[in-house]
Short mmCIF file of C-alpha atoms in Angstrom, two decimals:
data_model
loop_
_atom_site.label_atom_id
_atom_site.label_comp_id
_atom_site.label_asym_id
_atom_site.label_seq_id
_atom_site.Cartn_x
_atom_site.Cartn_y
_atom_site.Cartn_z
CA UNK A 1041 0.00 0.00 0.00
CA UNK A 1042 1.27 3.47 -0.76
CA UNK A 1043 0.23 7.14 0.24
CA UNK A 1044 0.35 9.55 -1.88
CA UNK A 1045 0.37 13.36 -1.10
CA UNK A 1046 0.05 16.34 -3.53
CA UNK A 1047 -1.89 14.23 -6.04
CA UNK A 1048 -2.21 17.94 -8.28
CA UNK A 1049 0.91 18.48 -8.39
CA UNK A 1050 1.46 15.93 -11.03
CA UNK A 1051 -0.55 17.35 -13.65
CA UNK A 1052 1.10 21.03 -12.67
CA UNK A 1053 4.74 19.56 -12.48
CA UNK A 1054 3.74 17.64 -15.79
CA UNK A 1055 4.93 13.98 -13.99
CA UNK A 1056 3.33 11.50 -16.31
CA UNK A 1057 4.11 8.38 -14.02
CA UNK A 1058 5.29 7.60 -10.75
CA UNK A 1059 6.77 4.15 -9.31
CA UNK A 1060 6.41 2.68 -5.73
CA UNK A 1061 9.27 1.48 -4.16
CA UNK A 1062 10.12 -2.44 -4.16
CA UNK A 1063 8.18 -5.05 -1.94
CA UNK A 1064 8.46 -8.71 -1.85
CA UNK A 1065 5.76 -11.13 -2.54
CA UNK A 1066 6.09 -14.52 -3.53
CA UNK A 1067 9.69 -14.73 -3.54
CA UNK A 1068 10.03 -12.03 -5.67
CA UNK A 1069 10.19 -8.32 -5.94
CA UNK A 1070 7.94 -5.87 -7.64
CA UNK A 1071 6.60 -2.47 -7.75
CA UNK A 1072 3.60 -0.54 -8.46
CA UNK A 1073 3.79 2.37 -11.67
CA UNK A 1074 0.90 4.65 -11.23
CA UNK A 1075 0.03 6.52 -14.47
CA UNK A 1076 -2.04 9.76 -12.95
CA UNK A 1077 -3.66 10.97 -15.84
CA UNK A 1078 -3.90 8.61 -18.06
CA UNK A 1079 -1.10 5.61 -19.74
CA UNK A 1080 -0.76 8.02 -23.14
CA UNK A 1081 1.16 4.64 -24.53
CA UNK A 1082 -2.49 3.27 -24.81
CA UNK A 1083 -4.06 6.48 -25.87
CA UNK A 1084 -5.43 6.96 -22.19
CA UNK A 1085 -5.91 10.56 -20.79
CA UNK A 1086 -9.50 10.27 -18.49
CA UNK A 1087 -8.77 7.44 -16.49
CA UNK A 1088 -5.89 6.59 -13.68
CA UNK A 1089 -3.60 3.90 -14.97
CA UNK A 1090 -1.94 1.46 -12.76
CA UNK A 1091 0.36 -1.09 -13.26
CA UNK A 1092 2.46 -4.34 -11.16
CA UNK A 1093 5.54 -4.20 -12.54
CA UNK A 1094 8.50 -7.19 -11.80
CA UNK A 1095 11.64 -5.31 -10.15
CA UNK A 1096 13.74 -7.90 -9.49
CA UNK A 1097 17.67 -7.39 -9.47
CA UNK A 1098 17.73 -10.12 -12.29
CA UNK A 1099 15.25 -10.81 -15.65
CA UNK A 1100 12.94 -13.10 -16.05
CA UNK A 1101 14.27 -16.09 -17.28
CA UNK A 1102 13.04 -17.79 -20.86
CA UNK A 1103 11.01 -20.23 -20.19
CA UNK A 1104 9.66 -19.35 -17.22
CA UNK A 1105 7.20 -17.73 -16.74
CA UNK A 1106 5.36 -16.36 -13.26
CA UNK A 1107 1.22 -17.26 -12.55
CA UNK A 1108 -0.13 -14.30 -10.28
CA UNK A 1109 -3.10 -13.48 -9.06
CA UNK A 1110 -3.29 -9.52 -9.01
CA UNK A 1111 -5.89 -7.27 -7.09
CA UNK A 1112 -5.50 -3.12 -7.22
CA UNK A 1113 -7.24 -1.47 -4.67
CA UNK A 1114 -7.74 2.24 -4.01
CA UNK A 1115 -8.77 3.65 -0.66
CA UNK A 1116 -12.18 5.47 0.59
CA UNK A 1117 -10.87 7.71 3.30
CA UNK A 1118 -14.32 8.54 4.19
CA UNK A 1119 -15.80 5.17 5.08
CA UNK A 1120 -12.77 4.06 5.75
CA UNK A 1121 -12.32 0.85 3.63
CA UNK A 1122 -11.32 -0.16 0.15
CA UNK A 1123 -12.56 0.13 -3.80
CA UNK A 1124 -11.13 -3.19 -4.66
CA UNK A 1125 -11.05 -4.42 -8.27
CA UNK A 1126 -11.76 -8.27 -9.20
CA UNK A 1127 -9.17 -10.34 -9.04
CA UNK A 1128 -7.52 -11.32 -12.06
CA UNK A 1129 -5.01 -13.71 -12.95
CA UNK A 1130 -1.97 -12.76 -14.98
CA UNK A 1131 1.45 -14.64 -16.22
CA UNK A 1132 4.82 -12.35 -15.94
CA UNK A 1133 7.87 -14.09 -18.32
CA UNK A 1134 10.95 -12.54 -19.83
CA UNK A 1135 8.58 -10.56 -22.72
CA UNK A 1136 6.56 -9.26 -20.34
CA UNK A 1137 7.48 -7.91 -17.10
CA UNK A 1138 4.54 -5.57 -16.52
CA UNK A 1139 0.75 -5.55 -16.54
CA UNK A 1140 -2.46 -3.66 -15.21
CA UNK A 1141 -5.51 -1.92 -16.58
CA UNK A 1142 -4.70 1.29 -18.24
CA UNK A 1143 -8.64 2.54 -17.42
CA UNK A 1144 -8.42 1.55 -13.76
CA UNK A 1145 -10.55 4.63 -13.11
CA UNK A 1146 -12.45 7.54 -14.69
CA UNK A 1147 -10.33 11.10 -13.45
CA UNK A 1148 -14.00 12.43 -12.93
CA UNK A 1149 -15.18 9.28 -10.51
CA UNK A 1150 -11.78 9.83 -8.86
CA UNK A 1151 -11.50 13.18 -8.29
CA UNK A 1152 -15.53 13.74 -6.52
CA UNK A 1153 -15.11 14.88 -3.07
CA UNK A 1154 -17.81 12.39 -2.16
CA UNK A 1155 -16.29 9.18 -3.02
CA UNK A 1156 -13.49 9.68 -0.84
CA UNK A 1157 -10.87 8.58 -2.84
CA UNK A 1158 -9.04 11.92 -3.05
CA UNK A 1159 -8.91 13.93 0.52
CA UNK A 1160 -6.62 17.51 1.23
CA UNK A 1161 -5.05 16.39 -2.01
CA UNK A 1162 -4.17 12.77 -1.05
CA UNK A 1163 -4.51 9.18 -2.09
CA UNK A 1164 -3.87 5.58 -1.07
CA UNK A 1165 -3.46 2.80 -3.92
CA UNK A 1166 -3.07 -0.31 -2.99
CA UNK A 1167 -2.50 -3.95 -4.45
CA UNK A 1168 -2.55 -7.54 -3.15
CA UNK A 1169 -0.09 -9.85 -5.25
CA UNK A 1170 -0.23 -13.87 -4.97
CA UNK A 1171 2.32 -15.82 -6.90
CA UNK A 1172 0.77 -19.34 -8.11
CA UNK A 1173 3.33 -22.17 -7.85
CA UNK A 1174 2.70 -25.12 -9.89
CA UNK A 1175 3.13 -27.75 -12.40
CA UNK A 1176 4.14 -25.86 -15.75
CA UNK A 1177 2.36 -25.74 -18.91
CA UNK A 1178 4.60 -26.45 -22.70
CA UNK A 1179 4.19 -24.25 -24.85
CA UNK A 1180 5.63 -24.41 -28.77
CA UNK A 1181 5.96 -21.77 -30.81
CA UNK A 1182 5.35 -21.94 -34.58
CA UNK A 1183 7.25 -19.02 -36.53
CA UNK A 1184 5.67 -18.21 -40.40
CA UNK A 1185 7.35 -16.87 -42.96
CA UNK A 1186 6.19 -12.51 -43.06
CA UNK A 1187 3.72 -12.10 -46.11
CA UNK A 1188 2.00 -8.99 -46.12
CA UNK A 1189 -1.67 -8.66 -47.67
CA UNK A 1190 -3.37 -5.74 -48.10
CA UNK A 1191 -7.30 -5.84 -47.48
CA UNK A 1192 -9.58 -2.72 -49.57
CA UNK A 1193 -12.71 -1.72 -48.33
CA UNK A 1194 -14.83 1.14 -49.85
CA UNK A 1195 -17.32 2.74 -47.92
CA UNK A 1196 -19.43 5.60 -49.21
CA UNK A 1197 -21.39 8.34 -46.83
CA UNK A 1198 -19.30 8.03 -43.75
CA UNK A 1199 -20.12 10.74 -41.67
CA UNK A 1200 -23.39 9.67 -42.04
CA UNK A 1201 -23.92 6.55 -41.35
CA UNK A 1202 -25.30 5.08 -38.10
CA UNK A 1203 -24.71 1.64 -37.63
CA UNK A 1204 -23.53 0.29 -34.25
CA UNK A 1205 -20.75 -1.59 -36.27
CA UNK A 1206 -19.74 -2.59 -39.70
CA UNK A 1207 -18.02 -5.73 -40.81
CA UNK A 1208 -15.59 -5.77 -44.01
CA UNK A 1209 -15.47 -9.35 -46.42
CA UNK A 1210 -13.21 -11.88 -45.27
CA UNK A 1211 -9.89 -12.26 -46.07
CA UNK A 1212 -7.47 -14.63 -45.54
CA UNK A 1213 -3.35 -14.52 -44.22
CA UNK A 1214 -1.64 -16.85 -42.93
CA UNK A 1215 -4.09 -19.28 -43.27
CA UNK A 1216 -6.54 -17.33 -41.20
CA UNK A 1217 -9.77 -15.04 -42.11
CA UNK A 1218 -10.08 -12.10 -40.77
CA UNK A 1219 -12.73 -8.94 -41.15
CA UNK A 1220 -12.12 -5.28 -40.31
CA UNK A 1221 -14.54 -4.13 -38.06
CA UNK A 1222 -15.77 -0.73 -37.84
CA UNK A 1223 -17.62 1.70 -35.48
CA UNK A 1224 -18.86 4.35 -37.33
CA UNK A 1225 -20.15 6.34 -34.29
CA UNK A 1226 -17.42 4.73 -32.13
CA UNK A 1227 -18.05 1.23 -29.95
CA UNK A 1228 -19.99 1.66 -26.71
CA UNK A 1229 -16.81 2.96 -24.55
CA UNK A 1230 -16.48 5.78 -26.84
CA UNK A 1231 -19.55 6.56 -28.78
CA UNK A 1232 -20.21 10.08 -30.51
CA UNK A 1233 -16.62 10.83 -29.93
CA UNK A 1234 -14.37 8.98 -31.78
CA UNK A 1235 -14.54 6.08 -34.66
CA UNK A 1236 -13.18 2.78 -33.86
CA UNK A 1237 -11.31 0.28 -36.15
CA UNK A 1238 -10.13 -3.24 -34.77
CA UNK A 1239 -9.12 -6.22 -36.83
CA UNK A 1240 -11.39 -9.49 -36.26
CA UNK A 1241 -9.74 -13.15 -36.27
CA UNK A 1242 -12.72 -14.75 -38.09
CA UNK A 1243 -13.86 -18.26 -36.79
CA UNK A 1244 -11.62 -18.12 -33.35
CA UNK A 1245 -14.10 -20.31 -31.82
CA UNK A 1246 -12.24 -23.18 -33.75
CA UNK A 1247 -8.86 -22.49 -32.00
CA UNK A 1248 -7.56 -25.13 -29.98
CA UNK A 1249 -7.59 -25.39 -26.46
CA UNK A 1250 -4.26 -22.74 -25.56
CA UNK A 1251 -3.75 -22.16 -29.45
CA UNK A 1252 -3.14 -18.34 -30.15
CA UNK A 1253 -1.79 -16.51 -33.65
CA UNK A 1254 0.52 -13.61 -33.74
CA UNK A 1255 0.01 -11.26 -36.26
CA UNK A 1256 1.40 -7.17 -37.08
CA UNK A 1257 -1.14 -4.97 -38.80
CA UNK A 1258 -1.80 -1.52 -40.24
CA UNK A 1259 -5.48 0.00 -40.75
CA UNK A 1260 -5.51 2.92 -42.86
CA UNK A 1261 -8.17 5.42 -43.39
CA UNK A 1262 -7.80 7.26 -47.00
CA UNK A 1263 -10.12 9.51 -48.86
CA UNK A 1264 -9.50 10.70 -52.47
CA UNK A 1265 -6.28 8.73 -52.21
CA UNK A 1266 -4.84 10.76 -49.55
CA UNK A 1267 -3.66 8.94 -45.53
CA UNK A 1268 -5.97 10.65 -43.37
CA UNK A 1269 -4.93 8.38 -40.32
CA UNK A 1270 -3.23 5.11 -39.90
CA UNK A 1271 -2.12 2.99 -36.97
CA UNK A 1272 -0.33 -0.30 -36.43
CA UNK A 1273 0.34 -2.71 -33.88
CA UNK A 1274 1.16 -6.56 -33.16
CA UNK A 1275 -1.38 -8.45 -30.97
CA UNK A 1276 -1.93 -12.19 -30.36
CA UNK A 1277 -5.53 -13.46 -31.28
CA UNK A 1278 -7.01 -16.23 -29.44
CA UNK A 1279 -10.83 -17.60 -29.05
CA UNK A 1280 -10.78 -15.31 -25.79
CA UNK A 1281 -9.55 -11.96 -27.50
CA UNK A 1282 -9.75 -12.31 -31.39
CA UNK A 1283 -10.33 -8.64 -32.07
CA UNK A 1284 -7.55 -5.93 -31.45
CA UNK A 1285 -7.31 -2.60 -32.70
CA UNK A 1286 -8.54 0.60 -31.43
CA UNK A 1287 -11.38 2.62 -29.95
CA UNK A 1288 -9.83 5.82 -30.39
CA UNK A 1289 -8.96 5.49 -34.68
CA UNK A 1290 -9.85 8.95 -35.14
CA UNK A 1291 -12.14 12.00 -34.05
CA UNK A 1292 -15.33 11.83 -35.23
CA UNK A 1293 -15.28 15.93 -35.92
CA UNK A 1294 -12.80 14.73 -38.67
CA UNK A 1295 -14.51 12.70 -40.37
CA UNK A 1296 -17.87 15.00 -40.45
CA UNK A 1297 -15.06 17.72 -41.63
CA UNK A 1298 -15.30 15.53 -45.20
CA UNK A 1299 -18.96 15.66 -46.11
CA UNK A 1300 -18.37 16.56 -49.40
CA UNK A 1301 -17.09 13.59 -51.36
CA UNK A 1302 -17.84 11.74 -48.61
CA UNK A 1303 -16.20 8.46 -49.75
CA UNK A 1304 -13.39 6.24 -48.01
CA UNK A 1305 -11.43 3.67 -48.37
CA UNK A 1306 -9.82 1.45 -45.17
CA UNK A 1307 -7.29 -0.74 -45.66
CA UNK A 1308 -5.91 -3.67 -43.61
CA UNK A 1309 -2.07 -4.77 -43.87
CA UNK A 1310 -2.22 -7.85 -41.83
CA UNK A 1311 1.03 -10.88 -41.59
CA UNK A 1312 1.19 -13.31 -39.45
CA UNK A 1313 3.85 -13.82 -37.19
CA UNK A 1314 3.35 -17.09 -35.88
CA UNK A 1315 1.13 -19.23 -33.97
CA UNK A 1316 1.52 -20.99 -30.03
CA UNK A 1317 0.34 -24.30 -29.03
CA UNK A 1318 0.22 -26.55 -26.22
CA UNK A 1319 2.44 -29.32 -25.72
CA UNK A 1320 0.46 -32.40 -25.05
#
């Protein structure tokens, strides 16, 4: 558990991030990395981020990895106990060292007098940290040779269209399909504000038990053959999170900027990377 004091002064002394000092748990060492307005890494800027980090002397080594069972909690200085999140279950290994939920909460919940989170300027985050020790899982790992394919999708009428989502044809890399999907309006988290983009792994529900595909993508938005935006990322798609992309693509106020000649054209650059099994 840590205090902290002078919560403001962050945003006035422009300090995007601030890390706890080290405690033990589990045989091992780690610290918490507070993000107070927002993880910008993951286009964040209304919510507190907050991380567990692994800050041991030595890395991770391949090959073995770390099961723990993470719980952030913030306290309510009024009624004197905690806002505790659900515990979730996470694996630390030499590729990833760090993880926590970049929209832990809103700025607006978290700053209101009257949830008690924020008192004379001062905060206490918390986080309980289990390691899981047991018998270890084989995993193989199935590199592909990088071919790029390049997915086109016209759509006319943008800025006016209102459909909760749109789904582009199928396409297939790597032996996969896949479908862009679109939020005209945004998806739920950010409706009326900004319009989302994510790439769909078509069919994940036939994955194998533990089975998971790597792939690297670009979505571009063009109109009249010029880049208006375009983002890229890599992301492993599995029957539990087959679509990745983002819910933050671009303002909505730009694309209602374009009425006229109100046609667009999104396209998807997807490889595959690989693919990860279990061993039996």
């Amino acid at each position: 558990m840590g205090q902290v004091k002078s919560f403001s002064l962050f945003a006035e002394n422009k300090i995007e991030k601030h890390e706890s000092g080290e405690f033990e748990a589990g045989g091992y060492k780690w610290k918490l990395i507070l993000y107070p307005n927002g993880d910008k890494s993951q286009d964040v800027g209304d919510h507190i981020s907050i991380y567990l980090a692994f800050s041991g002397s030595s890395p991770l080594q391949l090959g073995d990895p770390i099961h723990v069972a993470v719980r952030f909690s913030l306290y309510d200085q009024i009624r004197d106990k905690f806002f505790t999140e659900q515990e979730r279950v996470t694996r630390f290994h030499a590729f990833k060292a760090e993880w926590g939920v970049p929209r832990y909460m809103p700025l607006q919940t978290f700053r209101d007098r009257s949830k008690g989170f924020l008192v004379d300027d001062t905060c206490v985050f918390g986080a309980e940290v289990f390691v899981i020790k047991g018998s270890a899982v084989g995993e193989c790992l199935t590199l592909k040779k990088s071919t790029w394919y390049t997915h086109e999708w016209n759509i006319c009428r943008l800025s006016s269209l209102e459909d909760t989502c749109l789904y582009s044809d199928a396409f297939t890399v790597g032996d996969y399909k896949w479908k862009v999907l679109l939020y005209p309006r945004g998806d739920p988290a950010c409706r009326g504000k900004n319009l989302s983009a994510f790439l769909s792994l078509v069919d994940s529900d036939k994955l194998a038990s533990g089975q998971k595909v790597n792939a690297k993508y670009t979505i571009r938005l063009k109109r009249q053959c010029k880049q208006v935006q375009s983002k890229d990322a890599t992301s492993w798609f599995s029957s539990s999170a087959f679509e990745w992309g983002w819910r933050s693509f671009m303002p909505l106020k730009t694309v209602c900027e374009c009425q006229t000649n109100d046609s667009w054209l999104i396209e998807a650059e997807v490889t595959v990377l690989g693919t990860t099994s279990k061993l039996p």
